[in-house]
Amino acid sequence: WYGRPSGLITSASAAVSVDEKLRVLEEAAVPCMTISFVARRHGISPSRLFHWRRRMADGGKEAVRAVQSMAPG
């Protein structure tokens, strides 16, 4: 383990800004970085990060923003 989680998310229902999602996705896109490692660093589940990545591939930043607006809150 190379450090403590950055505290990006403190609970399962916490809202994450689009900018934070994009920052984490950019980190995950770096060669030799794994989804699991990046997710663990930021305190999120790998499945959530895969979901964000899939939404970006399908529709870019607006798709990631749409996920945020649909979140219960």
Short mmCIF file of N, CA and C in Angstrom, two decimals:
data_model
loop_
_atom_site.label_atom_id
_atom_site.label_comp_id
_atom_site.label_asym_id
_atom_site.label_seq_id
_atom_site.Cartn_x
_atom_site.Cartn_y
_atom_site.Cartn_z
N TRP A 1 0.85 -1.17 0.00
CA TRP A 1 0.00 0.00 0.00
C TRP A 1 0.89 1.22 0.00
N TYR A 2 0.61 2.18 -0.87
CA TYR A 2 1.49 3.34 -1.02
C TYR A 2 0.93 4.61 -0.40
N GLY A 3 0.06 4.48 0.56
CA GLY A 3 -0.47 5.68 1.20
C GLY A 3 -1.89 5.48 1.67
N ARG A 4 -2.38 6.47 2.30
CA ARG A 4 -3.72 6.42 2.84
C ARG A 4 -4.70 6.93 1.80
N PRO A 5 -5.97 6.52 1.89
CA PRO A 5 -6.97 7.07 0.97
C PRO A 5 -7.01 8.58 1.08
N SER A 6 -7.25 9.24 -0.02
CA SER A 6 -7.23 10.70 -0.02
C SER A 6 -8.49 11.30 0.60
N GLY A 7 -9.49 10.47 0.92
CA GLY A 7 -10.70 10.99 1.53
C GLY A 7 -11.65 11.61 0.54
N LEU A 8 -11.55 11.22 -0.72
CA LEU A 8 -12.43 11.78 -1.73
C LEU A 8 -13.89 11.56 -1.37
N ILE A 9 -14.21 10.37 -0.92
CA ILE A 9 -15.58 10.05 -0.56
C ILE A 9 -15.60 9.56 0.87
N THR A 10 -16.52 10.08 1.65
CA THR A 10 -16.58 9.68 3.05
C THR A 10 -17.73 8.72 3.33
N SER A 11 -18.67 8.61 2.42
CA SER A 11 -19.76 7.65 2.59
C SER A 11 -20.26 7.21 1.23
N ALA A 12 -21.01 6.13 1.22
CA ALA A 12 -21.49 5.57 -0.05
C ALA A 12 -22.40 6.55 -0.78
N SER A 13 -23.10 7.40 -0.05
CA SER A 13 -24.06 8.29 -0.69
C SER A 13 -23.50 9.69 -0.94
N ALA A 14 -22.24 9.91 -0.63
CA ALA A 14 -21.65 11.24 -0.81
C ALA A 14 -21.60 11.61 -2.28
N ALA A 15 -21.94 12.85 -2.58
CA ALA A 15 -21.88 13.35 -3.94
C ALA A 15 -20.44 13.70 -4.28
N VAL A 16 -20.05 13.39 -5.47
CA VAL A 16 -18.70 13.69 -5.95
C VAL A 16 -18.84 14.65 -7.11
N SER A 17 -18.10 15.73 -7.09
CA SER A 17 -18.21 16.72 -8.16
C SER A 17 -17.67 16.14 -9.47
N VAL A 18 -18.11 16.73 -10.55
CA VAL A 18 -17.65 16.32 -11.87
C VAL A 18 -16.14 16.50 -11.97
N ASP A 19 -15.63 17.61 -11.45
CA ASP A 19 -14.19 17.86 -11.51
C ASP A 19 -13.40 16.79 -10.76
N GLU A 20 -13.92 16.35 -9.60
CA GLU A 20 -13.24 15.29 -8.85
C GLU A 20 -13.27 13.98 -9.62
N LYS A 21 -14.42 13.67 -10.23
CA LYS A 21 -14.51 12.45 -11.03
C LYS A 21 -13.51 12.47 -12.17
N LEU A 22 -13.43 13.61 -12.86
CA LEU A 22 -12.50 13.72 -13.98
C LEU A 22 -11.05 13.58 -13.53
N ARG A 23 -10.73 14.17 -12.39
CA ARG A 23 -9.37 14.07 -11.86
C ARG A 23 -9.01 12.62 -11.56
N VAL A 24 -9.95 11.88 -10.94
CA VAL A 24 -9.70 10.48 -10.62
C VAL A 24 -9.60 9.65 -11.90
N LEU A 25 -10.46 9.94 -12.87
CA LEU A 25 -10.41 9.22 -14.15
C LEU A 25 -9.10 9.48 -14.88
N GLU A 26 -8.60 10.71 -14.83
CA GLU A 26 -7.31 11.01 -15.45
C GLU A 26 -6.19 10.23 -14.77
N GLU A 27 -6.24 10.14 -13.47
CA GLU A 27 -5.23 9.37 -12.74
C GLU A 27 -5.29 7.90 -13.13
N ALA A 28 -6.50 7.37 -13.28
CA ALA A 28 -6.67 5.96 -13.64
C ALA A 28 -6.21 5.68 -15.06
N ALA A 29 -6.14 6.71 -15.90
CA ALA A 29 -5.74 6.54 -17.30
C ALA A 29 -4.23 6.53 -17.48
N VAL A 30 -3.49 6.84 -16.43
CA VAL A 30 -2.03 6.85 -16.52
C VAL A 30 -1.53 5.42 -16.73
N PRO A 31 -0.61 5.22 -17.69
CA PRO A 31 -0.07 3.88 -17.88
C PRO A 31 0.49 3.31 -16.58
N CYS A 32 0.30 2.05 -16.38
CA CYS A 32 0.76 1.30 -15.20
C CYS A 32 -0.10 1.52 -13.95
N MET A 33 -1.11 2.38 -14.02
CA MET A 33 -2.02 2.54 -12.88
C MET A 33 -3.18 1.58 -13.09
N THR A 34 -3.64 0.97 -12.01
CA THR A 34 -4.79 0.09 -12.11
C THR A 34 -6.01 0.77 -11.50
N ILE A 35 -7.18 0.36 -11.98
CA ILE A 35 -8.42 0.88 -11.44
C ILE A 35 -8.50 0.60 -9.94
N SER A 36 -8.13 -0.60 -9.56
CA SER A 36 -8.21 -0.97 -8.14
C SER A 36 -7.32 -0.08 -7.28
N PHE A 37 -6.10 0.18 -7.73
CA PHE A 37 -5.19 1.01 -6.96
C PHE A 37 -5.72 2.43 -6.82
N VAL A 38 -6.16 3.01 -7.94
CA VAL A 38 -6.67 4.38 -7.92
C VAL A 38 -7.93 4.47 -7.06
N ALA A 39 -8.82 3.52 -7.20
CA ALA A 39 -10.04 3.51 -6.40
C ALA A 39 -9.70 3.45 -4.91
N ARG A 40 -8.80 2.58 -4.56
CA ARG A 40 -8.40 2.43 -3.15
C ARG A 40 -7.78 3.73 -2.63
N ARG A 41 -6.95 4.37 -3.44
CA ARG A 41 -6.32 5.63 -3.04
C ARG A 41 -7.35 6.71 -2.71
N HIS A 42 -8.48 6.66 -3.42
CA HIS A 42 -9.50 7.71 -3.26
C HIS A 42 -10.69 7.25 -2.42
N GLY A 43 -10.63 6.06 -1.89
CA GLY A 43 -11.68 5.59 -1.00
C GLY A 43 -12.99 5.27 -1.69
N ILE A 44 -12.91 4.86 -2.95
CA ILE A 44 -14.13 4.48 -3.68
C ILE A 44 -13.99 3.03 -4.14
N SER A 45 -15.10 2.44 -4.52
CA SER A 45 -15.04 1.07 -5.00
C SER A 45 -14.58 1.04 -6.45
N PRO A 46 -13.85 -0.01 -6.83
CA PRO A 46 -13.44 -0.13 -8.24
C PRO A 46 -14.65 -0.12 -9.18
N SER A 47 -15.76 -0.71 -8.76
CA SER A 47 -16.93 -0.75 -9.65
C SER A 47 -17.46 0.65 -9.92
N ARG A 48 -17.38 1.54 -8.94
CA ARG A 48 -17.82 2.92 -9.15
C ARG A 48 -16.91 3.61 -10.17
N LEU A 49 -15.62 3.38 -10.06
CA LEU A 49 -14.67 3.99 -10.99
C LEU A 49 -14.86 3.42 -12.40
N PHE A 50 -15.10 2.12 -12.51
CA PHE A 50 -15.41 1.53 -13.83
C PHE A 50 -16.67 2.15 -14.41
N HIS A 51 -17.65 2.38 -13.55
CA HIS A 51 -18.91 2.99 -14.00
C HIS A 51 -18.64 4.40 -14.54
N TRP A 52 -17.88 5.22 -13.83
CA TRP A 52 -17.56 6.56 -14.31
C TRP A 52 -16.83 6.49 -15.64
N ARG A 53 -15.88 5.56 -15.75
CA ARG A 53 -15.10 5.43 -16.99
C ARG A 53 -16.01 5.05 -18.15
N ARG A 54 -16.93 4.13 -17.92
CA ARG A 54 -17.88 3.72 -18.96
C ARG A 54 -18.76 4.89 -19.38
N ARG A 55 -19.23 5.68 -18.40
CA ARG A 55 -20.06 6.85 -18.72
C ARG A 55 -19.27 7.86 -19.55
N MET A 56 -18.01 8.07 -19.21
CA MET A 56 -17.17 8.99 -19.99
C MET A 56 -17.00 8.50 -21.42
N ALA A 57 -16.79 7.21 -21.58
CA ALA A 57 -16.61 6.64 -22.92
C ALA A 57 -17.88 6.78 -23.74
N ASP A 58 -19.02 6.66 -23.08
CA ASP A 58 -20.31 6.73 -23.77
C ASP A 58 -20.72 8.16 -24.12
N GLY A 59 -20.39 9.12 -23.26
CA GLY A 59 -20.89 10.46 -23.53
C GLY A 59 -20.05 11.59 -23.01
N GLY A 60 -18.88 11.32 -22.57
CA GLY A 60 -17.99 12.38 -22.12
C GLY A 60 -18.41 13.02 -20.82
N LYS A 61 -17.95 14.24 -20.63
CA LYS A 61 -18.15 14.95 -19.37
C LYS A 61 -19.63 15.11 -19.03
N GLU A 62 -20.46 15.34 -20.02
CA GLU A 62 -21.89 15.52 -19.76
C GLU A 62 -22.53 14.24 -19.22
N ALA A 63 -22.05 13.09 -19.66
CA ALA A 63 -22.57 11.83 -19.14
C ALA A 63 -22.21 11.66 -17.68
N VAL A 64 -20.99 12.05 -17.29
CA VAL A 64 -20.58 11.97 -15.90
C VAL A 64 -21.40 12.95 -15.07
N ARG A 65 -21.66 14.14 -15.61
CA ARG A 65 -22.47 15.14 -14.93
C ARG A 65 -23.89 14.62 -14.73
N ALA A 66 -24.44 13.91 -15.72
CA ALA A 66 -25.80 13.37 -15.61
C ALA A 66 -25.92 12.38 -14.47
N VAL A 67 -24.90 11.58 -14.26
CA VAL A 67 -24.92 10.63 -13.15
C VAL A 67 -25.01 11.38 -11.84
N GLN A 68 -24.30 12.48 -11.72
CA GLN A 68 -24.31 13.28 -10.50
C GLN A 68 -25.70 13.87 -10.27
N SER A 69 -26.36 14.37 -11.31
CA SER A 69 -27.67 14.99 -11.13
C SER A 69 -28.75 13.97 -10.81
N MET A 70 -28.53 12.70 -11.13
CA MET A 70 -29.52 11.67 -10.85
C MET A 70 -29.33 11.08 -9.45
N ALA A 71 -28.25 11.41 -8.79
CA ALA A 71 -27.96 10.84 -7.48
C ALA A 71 -28.98 11.36 -6.46
N PRO A 72 -29.45 10.45 -5.58
CA PRO A 72 -30.41 10.90 -4.56
C PRO A 72 -29.72 11.87 -3.62
N GLY A 73 -30.48 12.81 -3.15
CA GLY A 73 -29.74 13.68 -2.31
C GLY A 73 -30.45 14.62 -1.50
#
